[in-house]
Tab-separated table of C-alpha atoms and ligand atoms in Angstrom:
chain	number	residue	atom	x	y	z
K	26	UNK	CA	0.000	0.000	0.000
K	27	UNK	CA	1.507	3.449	-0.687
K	28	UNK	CA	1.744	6.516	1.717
K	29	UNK	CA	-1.614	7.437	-0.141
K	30	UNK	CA	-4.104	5.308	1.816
K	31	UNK	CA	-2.394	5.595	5.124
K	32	UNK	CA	-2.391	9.750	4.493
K	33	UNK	CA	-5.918	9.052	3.460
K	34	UNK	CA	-6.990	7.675	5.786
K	35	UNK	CA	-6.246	10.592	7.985
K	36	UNK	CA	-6.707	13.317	6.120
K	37	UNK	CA	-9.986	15.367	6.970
K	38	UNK	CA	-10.260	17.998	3.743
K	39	UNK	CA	-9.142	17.399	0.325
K	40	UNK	CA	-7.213	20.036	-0.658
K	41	UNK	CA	-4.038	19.748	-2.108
K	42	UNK	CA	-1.422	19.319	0.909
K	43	UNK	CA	1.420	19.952	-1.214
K	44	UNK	CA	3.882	19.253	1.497
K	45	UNK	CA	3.372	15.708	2.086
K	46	UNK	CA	6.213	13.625	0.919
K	47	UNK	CA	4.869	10.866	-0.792
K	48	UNK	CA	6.892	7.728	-0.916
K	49	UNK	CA	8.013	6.839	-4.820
K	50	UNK	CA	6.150	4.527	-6.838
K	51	UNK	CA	6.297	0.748	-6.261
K	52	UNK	CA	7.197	-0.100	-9.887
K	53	UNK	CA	4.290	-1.999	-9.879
K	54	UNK	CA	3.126	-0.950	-13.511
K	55	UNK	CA	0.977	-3.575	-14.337
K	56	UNK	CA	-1.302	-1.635	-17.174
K	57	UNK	CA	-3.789	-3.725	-18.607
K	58	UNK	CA	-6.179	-2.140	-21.494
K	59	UNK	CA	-8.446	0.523	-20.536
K	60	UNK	CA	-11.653	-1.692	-19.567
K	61	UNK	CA	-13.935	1.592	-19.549
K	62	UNK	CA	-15.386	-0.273	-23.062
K	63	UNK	CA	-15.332	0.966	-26.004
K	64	UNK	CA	-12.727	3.455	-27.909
K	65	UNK	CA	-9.477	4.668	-26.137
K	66	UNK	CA	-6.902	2.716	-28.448
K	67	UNK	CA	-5.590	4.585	-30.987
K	68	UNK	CA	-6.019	7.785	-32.730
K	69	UNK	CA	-7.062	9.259	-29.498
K	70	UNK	CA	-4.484	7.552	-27.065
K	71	UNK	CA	-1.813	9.191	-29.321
K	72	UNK	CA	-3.509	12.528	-29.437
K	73	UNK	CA	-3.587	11.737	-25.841
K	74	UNK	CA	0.079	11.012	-25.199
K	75	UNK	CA	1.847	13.290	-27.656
K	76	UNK	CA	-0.235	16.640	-27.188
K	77	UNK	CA	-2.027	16.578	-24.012
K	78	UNK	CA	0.169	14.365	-21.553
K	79	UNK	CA	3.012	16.991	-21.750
K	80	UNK	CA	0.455	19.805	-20.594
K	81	UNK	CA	-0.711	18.017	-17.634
K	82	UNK	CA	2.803	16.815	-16.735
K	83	UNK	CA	3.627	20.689	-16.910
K	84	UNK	CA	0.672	21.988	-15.090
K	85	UNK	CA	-1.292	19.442	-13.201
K	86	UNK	CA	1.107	17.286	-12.465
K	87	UNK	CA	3.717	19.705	-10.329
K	88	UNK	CA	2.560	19.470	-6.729
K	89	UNK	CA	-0.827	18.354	-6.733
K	90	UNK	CA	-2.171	15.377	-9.061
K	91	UNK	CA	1.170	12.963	-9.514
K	92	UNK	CA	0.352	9.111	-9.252
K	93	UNK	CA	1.979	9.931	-6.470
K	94	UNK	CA	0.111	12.544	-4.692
K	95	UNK	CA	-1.301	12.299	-1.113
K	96	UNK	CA	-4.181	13.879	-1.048
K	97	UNK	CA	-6.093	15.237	-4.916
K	98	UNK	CA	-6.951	12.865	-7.523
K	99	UNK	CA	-3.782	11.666	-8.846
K	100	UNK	CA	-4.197	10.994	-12.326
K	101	UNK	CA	-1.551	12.094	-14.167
K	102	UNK	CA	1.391	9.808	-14.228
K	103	UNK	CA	4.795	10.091	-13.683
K	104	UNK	CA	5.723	8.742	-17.682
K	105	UNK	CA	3.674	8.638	-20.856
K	106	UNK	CA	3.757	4.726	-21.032
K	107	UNK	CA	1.144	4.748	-17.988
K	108	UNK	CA	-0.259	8.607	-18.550
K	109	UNK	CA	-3.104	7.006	-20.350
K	110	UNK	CA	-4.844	4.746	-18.596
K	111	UNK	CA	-3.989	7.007	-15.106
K	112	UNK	CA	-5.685	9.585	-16.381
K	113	UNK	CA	-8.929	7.892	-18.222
K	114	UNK	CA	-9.232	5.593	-15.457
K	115	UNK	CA	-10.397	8.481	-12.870
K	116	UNK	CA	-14.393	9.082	-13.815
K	117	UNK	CA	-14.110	12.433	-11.721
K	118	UNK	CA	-11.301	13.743	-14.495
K	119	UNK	CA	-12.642	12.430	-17.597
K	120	UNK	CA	-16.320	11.940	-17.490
K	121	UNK	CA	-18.531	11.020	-20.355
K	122	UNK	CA	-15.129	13.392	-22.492
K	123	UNK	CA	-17.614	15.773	-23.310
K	124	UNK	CA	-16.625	19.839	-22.533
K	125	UNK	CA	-19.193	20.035	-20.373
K	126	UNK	CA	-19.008	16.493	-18.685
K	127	UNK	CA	-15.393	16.235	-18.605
K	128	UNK	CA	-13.427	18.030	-15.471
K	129	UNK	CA	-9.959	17.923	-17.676
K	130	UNK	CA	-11.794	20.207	-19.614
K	131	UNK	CA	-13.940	22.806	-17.506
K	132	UNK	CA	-11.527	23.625	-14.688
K	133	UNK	CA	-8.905	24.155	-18.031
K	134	UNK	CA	-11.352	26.721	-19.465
K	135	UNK	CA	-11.951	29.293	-18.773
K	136	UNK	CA	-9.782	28.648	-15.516
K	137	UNK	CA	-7.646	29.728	-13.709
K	138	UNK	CA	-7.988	26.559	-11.218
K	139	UNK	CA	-5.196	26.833	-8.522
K	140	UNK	CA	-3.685	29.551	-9.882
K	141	UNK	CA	-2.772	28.054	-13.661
K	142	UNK	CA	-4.197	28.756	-16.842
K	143	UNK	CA	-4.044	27.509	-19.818
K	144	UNK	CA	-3.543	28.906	-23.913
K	145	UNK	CA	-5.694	29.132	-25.970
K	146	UNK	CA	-3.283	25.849	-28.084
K	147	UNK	CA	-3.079	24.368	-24.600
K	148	UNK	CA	-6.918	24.128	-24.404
K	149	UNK	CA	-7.383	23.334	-28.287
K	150	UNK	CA	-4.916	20.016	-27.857
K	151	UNK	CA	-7.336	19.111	-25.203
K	152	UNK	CA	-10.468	19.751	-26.746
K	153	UNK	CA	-9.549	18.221	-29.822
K	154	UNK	CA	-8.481	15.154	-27.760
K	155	UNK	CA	-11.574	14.895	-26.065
K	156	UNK	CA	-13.702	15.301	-29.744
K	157	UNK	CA	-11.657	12.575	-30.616
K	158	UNK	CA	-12.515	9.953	-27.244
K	159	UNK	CA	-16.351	10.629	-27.919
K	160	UNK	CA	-16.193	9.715	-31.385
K	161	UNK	CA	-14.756	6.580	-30.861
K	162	UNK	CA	-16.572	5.612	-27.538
K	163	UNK	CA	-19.798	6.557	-29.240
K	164	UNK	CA	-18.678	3.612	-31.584
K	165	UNK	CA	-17.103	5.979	-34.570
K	166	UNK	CA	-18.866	8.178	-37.025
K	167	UNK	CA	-17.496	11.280	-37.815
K	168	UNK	CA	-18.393	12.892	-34.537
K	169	UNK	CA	-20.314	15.692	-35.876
K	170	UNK	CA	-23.888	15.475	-35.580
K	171	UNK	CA	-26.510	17.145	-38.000
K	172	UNK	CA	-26.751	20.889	-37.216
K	173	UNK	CA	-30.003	20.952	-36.091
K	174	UNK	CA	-29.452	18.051	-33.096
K	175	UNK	CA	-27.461	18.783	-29.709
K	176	UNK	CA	-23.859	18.424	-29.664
K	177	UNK	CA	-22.477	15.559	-26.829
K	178	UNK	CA	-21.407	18.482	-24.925
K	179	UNK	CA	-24.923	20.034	-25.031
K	180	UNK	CA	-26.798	16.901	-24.324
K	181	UNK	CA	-24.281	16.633	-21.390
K	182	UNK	CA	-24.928	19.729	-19.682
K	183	UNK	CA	-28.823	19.692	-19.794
K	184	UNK	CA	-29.290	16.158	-18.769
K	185	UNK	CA	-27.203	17.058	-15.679
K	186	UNK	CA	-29.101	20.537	-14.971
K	187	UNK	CA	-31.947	18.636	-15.366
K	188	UNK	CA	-30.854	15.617	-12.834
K	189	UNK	CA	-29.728	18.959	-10.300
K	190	UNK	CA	-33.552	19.636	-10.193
K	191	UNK	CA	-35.002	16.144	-10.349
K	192	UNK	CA	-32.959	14.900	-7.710
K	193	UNK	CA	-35.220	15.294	-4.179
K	194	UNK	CA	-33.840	15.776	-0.450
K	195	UNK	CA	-37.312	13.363	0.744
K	196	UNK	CA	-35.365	10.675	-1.266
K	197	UNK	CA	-32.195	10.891	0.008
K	198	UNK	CA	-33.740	10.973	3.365
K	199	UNK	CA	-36.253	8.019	2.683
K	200	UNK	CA	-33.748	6.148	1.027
K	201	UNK	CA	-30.740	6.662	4.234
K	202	UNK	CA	-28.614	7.419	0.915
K	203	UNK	CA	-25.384	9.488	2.556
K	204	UNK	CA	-25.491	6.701	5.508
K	205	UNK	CA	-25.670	3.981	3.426
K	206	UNK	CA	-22.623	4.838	1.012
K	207	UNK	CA	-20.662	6.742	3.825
K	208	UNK	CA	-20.832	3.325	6.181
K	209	UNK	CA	-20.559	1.415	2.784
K	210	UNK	CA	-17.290	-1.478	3.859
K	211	UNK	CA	-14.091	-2.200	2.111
K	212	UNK	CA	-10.966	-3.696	3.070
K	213	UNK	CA	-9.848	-0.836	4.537
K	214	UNK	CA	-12.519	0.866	6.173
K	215	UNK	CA	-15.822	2.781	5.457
K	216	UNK	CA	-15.989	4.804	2.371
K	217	UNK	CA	-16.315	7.796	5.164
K	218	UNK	CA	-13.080	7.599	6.419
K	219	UNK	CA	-11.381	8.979	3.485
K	220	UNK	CA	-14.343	10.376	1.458
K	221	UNK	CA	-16.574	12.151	3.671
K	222	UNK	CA	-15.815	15.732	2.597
K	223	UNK	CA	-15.482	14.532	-1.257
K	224	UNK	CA	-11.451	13.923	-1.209
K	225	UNK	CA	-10.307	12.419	-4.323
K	226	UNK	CA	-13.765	13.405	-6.343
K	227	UNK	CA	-15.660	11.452	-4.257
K	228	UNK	CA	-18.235	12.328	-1.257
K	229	UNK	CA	-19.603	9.910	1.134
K	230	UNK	CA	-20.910	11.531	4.096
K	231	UNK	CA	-23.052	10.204	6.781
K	232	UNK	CA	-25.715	12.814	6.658
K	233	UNK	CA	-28.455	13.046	3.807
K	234	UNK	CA	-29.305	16.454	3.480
K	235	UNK	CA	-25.483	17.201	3.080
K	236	UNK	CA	-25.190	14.819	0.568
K	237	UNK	CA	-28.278	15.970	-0.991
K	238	UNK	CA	-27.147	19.495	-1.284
K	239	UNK	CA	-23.555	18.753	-2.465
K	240	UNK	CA	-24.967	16.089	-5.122
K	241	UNK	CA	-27.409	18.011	-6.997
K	242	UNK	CA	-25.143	21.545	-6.592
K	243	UNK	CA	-21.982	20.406	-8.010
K	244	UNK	CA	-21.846	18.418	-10.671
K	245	UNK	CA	-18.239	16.878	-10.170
K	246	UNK	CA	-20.128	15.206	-7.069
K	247	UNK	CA	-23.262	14.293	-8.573
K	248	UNK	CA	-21.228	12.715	-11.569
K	249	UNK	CA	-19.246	10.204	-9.581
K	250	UNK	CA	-22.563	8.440	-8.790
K	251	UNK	CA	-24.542	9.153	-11.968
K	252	UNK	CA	-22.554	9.477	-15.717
K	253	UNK	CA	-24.396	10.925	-19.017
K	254	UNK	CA	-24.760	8.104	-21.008
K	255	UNK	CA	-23.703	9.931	-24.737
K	256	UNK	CA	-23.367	6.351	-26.716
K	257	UNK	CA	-27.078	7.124	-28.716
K	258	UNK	CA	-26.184	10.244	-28.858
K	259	UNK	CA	-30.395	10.912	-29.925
K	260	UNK	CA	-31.585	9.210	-26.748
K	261	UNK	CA	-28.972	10.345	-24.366
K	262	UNK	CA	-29.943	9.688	-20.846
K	263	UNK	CA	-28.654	9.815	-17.312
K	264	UNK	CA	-27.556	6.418	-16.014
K	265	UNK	CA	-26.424	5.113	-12.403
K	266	UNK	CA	-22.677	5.305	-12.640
K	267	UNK	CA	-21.413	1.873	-11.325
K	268	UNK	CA	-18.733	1.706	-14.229
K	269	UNK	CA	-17.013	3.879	-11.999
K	270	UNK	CA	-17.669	1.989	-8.647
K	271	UNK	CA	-16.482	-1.013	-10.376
K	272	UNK	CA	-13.531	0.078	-11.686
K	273	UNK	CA	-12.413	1.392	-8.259
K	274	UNK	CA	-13.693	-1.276	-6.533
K	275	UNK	CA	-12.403	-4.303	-8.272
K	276	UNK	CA	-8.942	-2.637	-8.606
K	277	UNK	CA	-8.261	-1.776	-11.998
K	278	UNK	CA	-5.978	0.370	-13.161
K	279	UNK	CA	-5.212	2.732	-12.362
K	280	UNK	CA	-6.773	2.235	-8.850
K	281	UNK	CA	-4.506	-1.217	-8.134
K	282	UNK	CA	-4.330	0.096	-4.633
K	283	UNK	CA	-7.408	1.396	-3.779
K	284	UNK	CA	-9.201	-0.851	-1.148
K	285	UNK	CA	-11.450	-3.289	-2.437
K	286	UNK	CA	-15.423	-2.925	-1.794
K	287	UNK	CA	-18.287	-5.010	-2.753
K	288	UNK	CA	-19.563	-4.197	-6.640
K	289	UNK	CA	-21.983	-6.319	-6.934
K	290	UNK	CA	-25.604	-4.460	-7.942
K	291	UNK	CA	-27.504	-6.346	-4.931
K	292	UNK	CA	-24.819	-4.501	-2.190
K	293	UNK	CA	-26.970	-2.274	0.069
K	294	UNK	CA	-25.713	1.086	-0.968
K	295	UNK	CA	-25.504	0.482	-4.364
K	296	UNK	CA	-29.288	-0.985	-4.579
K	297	UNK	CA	-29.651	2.573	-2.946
K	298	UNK	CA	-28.329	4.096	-5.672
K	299	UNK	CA	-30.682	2.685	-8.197
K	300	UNK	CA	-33.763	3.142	-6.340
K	301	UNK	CA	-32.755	6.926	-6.203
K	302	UNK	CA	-31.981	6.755	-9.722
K	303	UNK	CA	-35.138	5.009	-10.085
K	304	UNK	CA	-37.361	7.941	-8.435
K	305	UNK	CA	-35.584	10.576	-9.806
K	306	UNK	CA	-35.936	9.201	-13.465
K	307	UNK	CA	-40.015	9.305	-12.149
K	308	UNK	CA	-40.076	12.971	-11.738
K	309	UNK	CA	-38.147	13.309	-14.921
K	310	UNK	CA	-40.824	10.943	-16.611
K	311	UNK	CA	-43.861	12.616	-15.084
K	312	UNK	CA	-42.395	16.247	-15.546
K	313	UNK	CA	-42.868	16.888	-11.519
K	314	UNK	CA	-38.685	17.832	-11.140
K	315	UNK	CA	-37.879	20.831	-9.160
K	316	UNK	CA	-36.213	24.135	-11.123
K	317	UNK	CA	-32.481	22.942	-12.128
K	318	UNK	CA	-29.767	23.630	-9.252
K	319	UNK	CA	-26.833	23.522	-11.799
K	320	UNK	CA	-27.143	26.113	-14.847
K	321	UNK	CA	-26.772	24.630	-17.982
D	416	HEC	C1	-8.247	4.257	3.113
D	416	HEC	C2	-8.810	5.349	2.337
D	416	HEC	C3	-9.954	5.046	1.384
D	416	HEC	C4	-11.115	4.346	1.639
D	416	HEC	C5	-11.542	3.631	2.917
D	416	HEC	C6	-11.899	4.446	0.433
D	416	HEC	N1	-11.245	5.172	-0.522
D	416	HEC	FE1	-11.920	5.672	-2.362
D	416	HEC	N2	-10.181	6.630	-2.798
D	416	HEC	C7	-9.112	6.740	-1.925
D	416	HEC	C8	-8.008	7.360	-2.629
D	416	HEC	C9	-6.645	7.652	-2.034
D	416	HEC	C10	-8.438	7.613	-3.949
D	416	HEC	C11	-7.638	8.211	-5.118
D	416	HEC	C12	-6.715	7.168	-5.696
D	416	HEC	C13	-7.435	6.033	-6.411
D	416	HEC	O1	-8.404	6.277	-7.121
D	416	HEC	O2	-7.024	4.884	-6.268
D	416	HEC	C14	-9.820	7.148	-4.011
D	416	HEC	C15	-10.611	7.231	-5.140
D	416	HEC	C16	-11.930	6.800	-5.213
D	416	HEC	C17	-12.776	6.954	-6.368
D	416	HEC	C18	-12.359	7.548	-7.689
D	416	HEC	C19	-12.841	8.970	-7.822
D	416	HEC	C20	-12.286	9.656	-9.041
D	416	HEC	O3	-11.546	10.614	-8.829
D	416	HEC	O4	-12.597	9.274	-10.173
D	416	HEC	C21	-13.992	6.390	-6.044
D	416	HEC	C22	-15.236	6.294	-6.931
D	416	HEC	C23	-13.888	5.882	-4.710
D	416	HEC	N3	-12.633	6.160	-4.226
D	416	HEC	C24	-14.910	5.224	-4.057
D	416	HEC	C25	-14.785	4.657	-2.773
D	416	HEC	C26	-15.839	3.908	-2.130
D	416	HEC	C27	-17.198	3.606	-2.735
D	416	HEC	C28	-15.340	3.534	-0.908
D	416	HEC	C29	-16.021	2.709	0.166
D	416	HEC	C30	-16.562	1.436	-0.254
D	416	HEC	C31	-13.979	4.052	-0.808
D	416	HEC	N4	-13.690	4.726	-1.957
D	416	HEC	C32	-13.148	3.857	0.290
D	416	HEC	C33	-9.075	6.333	-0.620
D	416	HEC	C34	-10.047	5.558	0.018
């Protein structure tokens, strides 16, 4: 286990401590193929490793977001053989790849996030990279739809306004949701004990209406538990996001050391999650959601 978990463990907020000295790497570079199905092998991989890589080593990486880091989401890798899959593999960096879904993206433009920005070539090499990831995880095409239609970014940003007014605090409540994911087990304790005020893009807090208010207010929050599902692009739709739970949970890269929780779809918290995903699809069905909490 690296100094990570342990500093995890302990840490309260999730700001970037950038005076913790992490210990290195444990060589342990086992990368397997990115399992997030579908797309993610070649054109945009290279766009990937020769264009964008070298921005986020410059800017991202420094102090806060190595592999290595103690303490924010530490996706960018310490070489370009493993910057890849480190950096697709987090759900809270890359989202659905859309500009408006994708965190790479919005705290890039129109910045500055922790005190860097960003040119205007530095923010066209990612853009470009991320038109290139949702055509091929939407299964090709040209990636262009017909003028008239909503772009992947567009459909992104209103499902999720949407969801920030569907979503209901009687639910959560009903439902025990921040309980039932903050007291959720793994190998290494509670999801609480290192997640409870949303470290590492993730919140799991023992208290409802706090979880209520961060989930449908901020969308990095919300979007760890539900994803916009962009692959028909015409029926776009919110979804329950246990791609990302399983990732993390079964220990794929690049979360090899994260501790290992239950995945499977009958676990307590995440039968929570679909019930809530269940009621709040209702409202959107029956057109009884709230106003929207996030703008478009
Ligand atoms: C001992 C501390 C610890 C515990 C306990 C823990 N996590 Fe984590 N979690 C981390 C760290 C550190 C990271 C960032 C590194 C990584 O992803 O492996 C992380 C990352 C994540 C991410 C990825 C978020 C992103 O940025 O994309 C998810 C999802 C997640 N955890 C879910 C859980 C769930 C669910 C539980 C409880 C079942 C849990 N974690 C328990 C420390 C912990």
């Amino acid at each position: 286990m690296s100094i990570r978990y342990l500093l995890a463990a302990a840490l309260f907020a999730g700001g970037c401590v950038g005076d913790l000295t992490p210990v290195a790497d444990d060589g342990d570079d086992d990368v397997t193929p990115d399992a997030g199905g579908g797309g993610g092998g070649g054109l945009a991989r290279q766009m990937f490793e020769s264009d964008v890589f070298p921005i986020l080593a410059a800017k991202c990486g420094a102090g806060c977001h190595l592999t290595t880091s103690a303490s924010s989401v530490p996706f960018v890798a310490t070489a370009v053989t493993t910057a890849y899959v480190t950096t697709t593999g987090f759900d809270s960096v890359v989202g659905n790849y859309t500009q408006t879904g994708a965190a790479i993206y919005t705290k890039v433009v129109p910045g500055p996030h922790q005190g860097r920005t960003y040119t205007a070539d530095e923010q066209m090499k990612i853009s470009a990279w991320l038109a290139q990831e949702v055509t091929e995880r939407s299964g090709g095409g040209t990636g262009d739809p017909p003028p008239t239609e909503e772009t992947p970014a567009q459909a992104t940003a209103r499902l999720i306004s949407e969801w920030s007014g569907c979503l209901k605090l009687e639910d959560f409540t009903a439902l025990n949701f921040g309980p039932s994911w903050a007291n959720k087990g793994s190998n290494q304790g509670n999801c609480e004990q290192c997640h409870s005020t949303g470290a590492y893009g993730f919140k799991a807090a023992d208290d409802n209406t706090g979880m209520y208010e961060t989930l449908s207010t901020n969308k990095y929050y919300m979007m760890a538990y539900f994803a916009v599902d962009i692959s028909d692009l015409a029926n776009a739709k919110m979804v329950p996001n246990y791609t990302n739970f399983q990732r993390v949970g079964l220990r794929q890269v690049p979360h090899q050391e994260h501790p290992s929780f239950n995945t499977n779809l009958n676990d307590n918290a995440m039968q929570k999650l679909q019930q809530l995903y269940d009621l709040t699809m209702g409202y959107k069905a029956a057109g009884t959601c709230g106003p929207a909490r996030i703008p478009m």
